[in-house]
Amino acid sequence: MGTVFHLDIVSAEESIYSGPAEFIVAPALMGEVGIYPQHTPMLTRIKSGMVRVKAPLKDNEEVYVSGGMLEVQPDVVTILADTAVRGKDLDEAKALEAKQRAEEAMKNKLSEIEYARAQAELIEATAQLAAIQQLRKRGH
Amino acid sequence: MASSRDIRNKIKSVKNTQKITRAMEMVAASKMRKAQDRMKKARPYGEKIRNVAAHMSKASVEYRHPFLANRETVNRVGVIVVTSDKGLCGGLNTNVLRRVLNEARGWQNNGKQIEACCIGNKGLGFMGRAGVSVISQITGLGDAPNMEKLIGAVKVVLDAYTENRLDRVYIFYNRFVNTMKQEPVMEQLLPLTDKLIKGDGVESKVLRSPWDYIYEPEAKPVIDDIMVRYIEALVYQAVAENMASEQSARMVAMKAASDNAGNLIDELTLIYNKTRQAAITKELSEIVGGAAAV
């Protein structure tokens, strides 16, 4: 049974390939892997590179993926392609950046609150001054 | 009564406002289509990765990821709040932030601490004012949700979760129902609920007996990667939905504003004509009166 399997290549932004395939070659982390139907379940990371797809009654097709994950089930193969350039250090740097931005924003918010408070006090003071002047006018 | 010149100026200013709101309405309408497209295109990834997660939960994996383990005591709650960067989109942000506030009040009453990750300007400002500590933020996403930009902000939350500084993570965003309707929703991100790891039911028939994957290079890093990507995909999907919601809410709000401006112009024109008529009548009667006196 089964001379084809269902292949899905998806990225977070779009579906890149979806359909039957007889055979694919993907650039796995430990070297290229070729997958025929009824392959043992496998999970692996893939590097950026070309995925060669042989669809039934069609010529070989090549799809570029910029890294991601590959899941193999006997009759379903899924490639989860990354849209961003990944790396432990890169991710770490991004996280740090996001954190710093949040801290800065909190600080700015504080100064904004201070500013709002000062402004409120100022408005109150000017209102008081105006009221005093009015009273004086009436007094005279 | 206001002079006819005042009214004319007023009409002019309302007309200018109407021009702006109409332009914004059209811009939002065209952006909405693109945002909806992006939202739909993002779905397959979420579905596929959910299937993989579902397969993984069935496999007899020797390593169980912390995202899957339910924690008994919940002391600290993390919230990811997805809002828009810009305003003028009706009650969109207010609705979702009110939802956040309601939930947060409940948690605070139960003595839970709250930390927030803000995606979008409006939520950031609100959380800052509400005095919730913001551990990460990302603003200025533009019109397309960008995975590259989201990674950092999400990672801070995930790290906090793995290090036990957060015990539960929720995400708040506007779900896009249709152009006229968007609803604020709260979803639990971590630990992953059964609902989130239920696949499409496509199961391999050959493998009923306990099975496990071949992992390359090892089980732990691969599963870690999948889990992180899964959460990121969920956040990405939420942001994409929120953006589609934002554009359609803005379109509707701007349409209402244009219509209101139209009504206002009609009313003002009526008043303007009346005062003009009154002025002419007055002038005429003065002339007639003057002629009669001669």
PDB file of C-alpha atoms in Angstrom, chain B residues 14 18 21-22 25 252-266:
ATOM      1  CA  VAL B  14     -16.649  69.499   9.031  1.00  0.00           C
ATOM      2  CA  GLN B  18     -15.158  64.172   6.472  1.00  0.00           C
ATOM      3  CA  THR B  21     -12.340  60.080   7.637  1.00  0.00           C
ATOM      4  CA  ARG B  22     -13.425  58.999   4.177  1.00  0.00           C
ATOM      5  CA  GLU B  25     -12.059  54.440   5.538  1.00  0.00           C
ATOM      6  CA  VAL B 252     -16.455  50.622  10.203  1.00  0.00           C
ATOM      7  CA  ALA B 253     -15.570  53.404  12.637  1.00  0.00           C
ATOM      8  CA  MET B 254     -14.456  55.713   9.859  1.00  0.00           C
ATOM      9  CA  LYS B 255     -17.559  54.960   7.848  1.00  0.00           C
ATOM     10  CA  ALA B 256     -19.687  55.906  10.831  1.00  0.00           C
ATOM     11  CA  ALA B 257     -17.646  59.075  11.280  1.00  0.00           C
ATOM     12  CA  SER B 258     -18.074  60.017   7.617  1.00  0.00           C
ATOM     13  CA  ASP B 259     -21.815  59.399   7.846  1.00  0.00           C
ATOM     14  CA  ASN B 260     -22.072  61.496  10.976  1.00  0.00           C
ATOM     15  CA  ALA B 261     -20.112  64.279   9.325  1.00  0.00           C
ATOM     16  CA  GLY B 262     -22.544  64.086   6.408  1.00  0.00           C
ATOM     17  CA  ASN B 263     -25.512  64.468   8.762  1.00  0.00           C
ATOM     18  CA  LEU B 264     -23.845  67.361  10.503  1.00  0.00           C
ATOM     19  CA  ILE B 265     -23.192  69.093   7.185  1.00  0.00           C
ATOM     20  CA  ASP B 266     -26.838  68.646   6.189  1.00  0.00           C
TER      21      ASP B 266
END
